[in-house]
């Protein structure tokens, strides 16, 4: 009977709602910019991880190593792009 109920997906959905509520609380509470951005960044990355693992089934196939390697590579490219843009346009180097 337990295999008919999607426990993992329901728990992932509930956790996503909690993360969304935490991110929404940042808007309503008077937090400093640093604290607010830290909370938002942490909740965003945890939310992305929950979405990938629970709902997109990233770790359930035989080639999960290549999937996680591709994700790491994409994340590294995104960081290089963002910090390269900041370096050139804002930090004036």
XYZ file of N, CA and C in Angstrom:
279
model
N 0.816 -1.192 0.000
C 0.000 0.000 0.000
C 0.865 1.263 0.000
N 2.008 1.225 0.688
C 2.838 2.421 0.780
C 3.449 2.791 -0.570
N 3.627 1.832 -1.465
C 4.199 2.150 -2.765
C 3.196 2.860 -3.675
N 1.916 2.803 -3.347
C 0.906 3.508 -4.132
C 0.825 4.981 -3.756
N 1.212 5.320 -2.547
C 1.174 6.706 -2.088
C 2.523 7.358 -2.358
N 2.546 8.479 -3.059
C 3.827 9.132 -3.406
C 4.387 9.938 -2.232
N 4.858 9.242 -1.203
C 5.332 9.898 0.013
C 6.484 10.864 -0.276
N 7.416 10.440 -1.096
C 8.580 11.281 -1.394
C 8.159 12.587 -2.068
N 7.225 12.510 -3.004
C 6.778 13.714 -3.700
C 5.980 14.636 -2.777
N 5.160 14.064 -1.908
C 4.377 14.884 -0.975
C 5.302 15.583 0.019
N 6.292 14.861 0.526
C 7.255 15.475 1.444
C 8.076 16.562 0.734
N 8.450 16.309 -0.519
C 9.165 17.323 -1.289
C 8.319 18.553 -1.526
N 7.023 18.347 -1.789
C 6.116 19.472 -1.980
C 5.958 20.276 -0.692
N 5.810 19.582 0.433
C 5.677 20.264 1.721
C 6.956 21.040 2.046
N 8.116 20.442 1.782
C 9.379 21.131 2.030
C 9.533 22.339 1.110
N 9.067 22.228 -0.129
C 9.098 23.362 -1.048
C 8.210 24.497 -0.545
N 7.064 24.151 0.017
C 6.185 25.177 0.585
C 6.830 25.869 1.780
N 7.520 25.102 2.611
C 8.213 25.693 3.757
C 9.315 26.634 3.283
N 10.084 26.208 2.287
C 11.149 27.071 1.747
C 10.581 28.338 1.127
N 9.448 28.218 0.455
C 8.807 29.387 -0.128
C 8.313 30.328 0.960
N 7.763 29.783 2.041
C 7.303 30.614 3.155
C 8.462 31.350 3.823
N 9.608 30.669 3.951
C 10.793 31.317 4.531
C 11.256 32.462 3.629
N 11.286 32.223 2.323
C 11.693 33.277 1.391
C 10.691 34.431 1.395
N 9.427 34.130 1.531
C 8.402 35.175 1.597
C 8.501 35.966 2.889
N 8.907 35.315 3.967
C 9.066 36.002 5.249
C 10.148 37.079 5.171
N 11.125 36.884 4.305
C 12.170 37.892 4.127
C 11.563 39.216 3.664
N 10.545 39.134 2.851
C 9.880 40.331 2.348
C 9.146 41.079 3.463
N 8.509 40.329 4.351
C 7.667 40.955 5.359
C 8.427 41.428 6.589
N 9.549 40.802 6.908
C 10.327 41.224 8.074
C 11.386 42.222 7.655
N 11.686 43.135 8.541
C 12.672 44.180 8.254
C 14.063 43.643 8.551
N 14.655 42.997 7.554
C 15.987 42.413 7.707
C 17.003 43.256 6.959
N 18.235 43.180 7.398
C 19.278 43.890 6.669
C 19.479 43.229 5.303
N 20.086 43.955 4.399
C 20.288 43.455 3.046
C 21.122 42.176 3.046
N 22.164 42.152 3.861
C 23.054 40.988 3.897
C 22.323 39.745 4.399
N 21.569 39.896 5.470
C 20.829 38.755 6.024
C 19.758 38.289 5.045
N 19.046 39.231 4.458
C 17.976 38.884 3.510
C 18.534 38.151 2.293
N 19.624 38.636 1.734
C 20.207 37.976 0.570
C 20.777 36.607 0.918
N 21.339 36.462 2.105
C 21.848 35.162 2.534
C 20.715 34.150 2.643
N 19.627 34.551 3.274
C 18.470 33.656 3.408
C 17.902 33.307 2.039
N 17.770 34.287 1.169
C 17.219 34.035 -0.159
C 18.111 33.123 -0.992
N 19.414 33.322 -0.925
C 20.325 32.456 -1.681
C 20.299 31.020 -1.171
N 20.286 30.859 0.141
C 20.256 29.505 0.706
C 18.950 28.807 0.337
N 17.829 29.492 0.504
C 16.546 28.866 0.171
C 16.438 28.582 -1.326
N 17.021 29.427 -2.161
C 16.959 29.197 -3.610
C 17.745 27.949 -4.004
N 18.934 27.779 -3.453
C 19.733 26.614 -3.810
C 19.155 25.325 -3.232
N 18.614 25.392 -2.023
C 17.983 24.205 -1.454
C 16.732 23.848 -2.252
N 15.968 24.868 -2.647
C 14.769 24.634 -3.458
C 15.145 23.994 -4.799
N 16.205 24.465 -5.421
C 16.657 23.874 -6.688
C 17.079 22.426 -6.499
N 17.761 22.142 -5.404
C 18.180 20.763 -5.135
C 16.976 19.859 -4.902
N 15.982 20.344 -4.171
C 14.766 19.557 -3.937
C 14.063 19.287 -5.259
N 13.960 20.292 -6.101
C 13.301 20.115 -7.390
C 14.031 19.079 -8.242
N 15.359 19.152 -8.273
C 16.131 18.215 -9.091
C 16.032 16.783 -8.587
N 16.176 16.605 -7.302
C 16.229 15.250 -6.758
C 14.848 14.625 -6.652
N 13.878 15.375 -6.132
C 12.563 14.791 -5.855
C 11.689 14.746 -7.104
N 11.593 15.864 -7.799
C 10.613 15.941 -8.873
C 11.174 15.620 -10.253
N 12.474 15.848 -10.462
C 13.056 15.532 -11.754
C 13.820 14.215 -11.708
N 13.829 13.544 -10.563
C 14.404 12.214 -10.395
C 15.850 12.147 -10.885
N 16.655 13.131 -10.494
C 18.027 13.215 -10.988
C 18.888 12.057 -10.512
N 18.638 11.504 -9.350
C 19.506 10.461 -8.830
C 18.956 9.056 -8.964
N 17.902 8.868 -9.725
C 17.259 7.561 -9.782
C 17.637 6.724 -10.999
N 18.471 7.231 -11.867
C 18.849 6.469 -13.056
C 20.269 5.928 -12.899
N 20.657 5.084 -13.816
C 21.987 4.492 -13.768
C 23.101 5.467 -14.086
N 22.787 6.535 -14.798
C 23.806 7.513 -15.166
C 23.750 8.756 -14.282
N 23.463 8.579 -12.996
C 23.348 9.728 -12.106
C 24.683 10.448 -11.941
N 25.786 9.738 -12.092
C 27.086 10.391 -12.007
C 27.275 11.424 -13.104
N 26.882 11.077 -14.324
C 27.016 12.037 -15.421
C 26.022 13.187 -15.280
N 24.845 12.912 -14.732
C 23.865 13.986 -14.511
C 24.407 14.997 -13.511
N 24.948 14.501 -12.382
C 25.491 15.418 -11.383
C 26.751 16.117 -11.887
N 27.549 15.444 -12.716
C 28.716 16.096 -13.308
C 28.298 17.224 -14.230
N 27.278 17.000 -15.032
C 26.774 18.054 -15.917
C 26.205 19.222 -15.126
N 25.519 18.928 -14.034
C 24.983 20.000 -13.191
C 26.107 20.819 -12.569
N 27.145 20.133 -12.089
C 28.283 20.841 -11.518
C 28.968 21.709 -12.569
N 29.123 21.179 -13.768
C 29.747 21.943 -14.854
C 28.893 23.169 -15.209
N 27.585 22.999 -15.292
C 26.700 24.124 -15.597
C 26.757 25.177 -14.495
N 26.815 24.735 -13.246
C 26.916 25.664 -12.121
C 28.237 26.427 -12.179
N 29.321 25.739 -12.515
C 30.622 26.402 -12.623
C 30.624 27.435 -13.747
N 30.029 27.096 -14.875
C 29.942 28.051 -15.988
C 29.104 29.268 -15.596
N 27.997 29.028 -14.870
C 27.155 30.142 -14.416
C 27.927 31.055 -13.466
N 28.696 30.481 -12.549
C 29.483 31.302 -11.626
C 30.552 32.107 -12.360
N 31.232 31.478 -13.309
C 32.248 32.198 -14.086
C 31.604 33.336 -14.871
N 30.434 33.100 -15.435
C 29.745 34.137 -16.196
C 29.328 35.301 -15.304
N 28.733 34.992 -14.166
C 28.273 36.053 -13.262
C 29.446 36.848 -12.707
N 30.449 36.154 -12.165
C 31.567 36.884 -11.580
C 32.454 37.539 -12.631
N 32.532 36.974 -13.811
C 33.250 37.635 -14.899
C 32.560 38.917 -15.318
N 31.239 38.879 -15.379
C 30.484 40.090 -15.705
C 30.656 41.146 -14.624
N 30.586 40.742 -13.360
C 30.805 41.695 -12.263
C 32.214 42.265 -12.311
N 33.174 41.417 -12.597
C 34.567 41.854 -12.654
C 34.766 42.912 -13.736
N 34.181 42.684 -14.881
C 34.388 43.592 -16.007
C 33.540 44.855 -15.888
N 32.261 44.719 -15.577
C 31.354 45.861 -15.630
C 31.277 46.676 -14.351
N 31.425 46.048 -13.210
C 31.238 46.787 -11.958
C 32.555 47.075 -11.269
N 33.400 46.061 -11.161
C 34.641 46.236 -10.418
C 35.727 46.904 -11.247
N 35.436 47.170 -12.519
C 36.282 47.990 -13.393
C 37.726 47.495 -13.467
N 37.880 46.230 -13.814
C 39.241 45.698 -13.936
C 39.551 45.354 -15.365
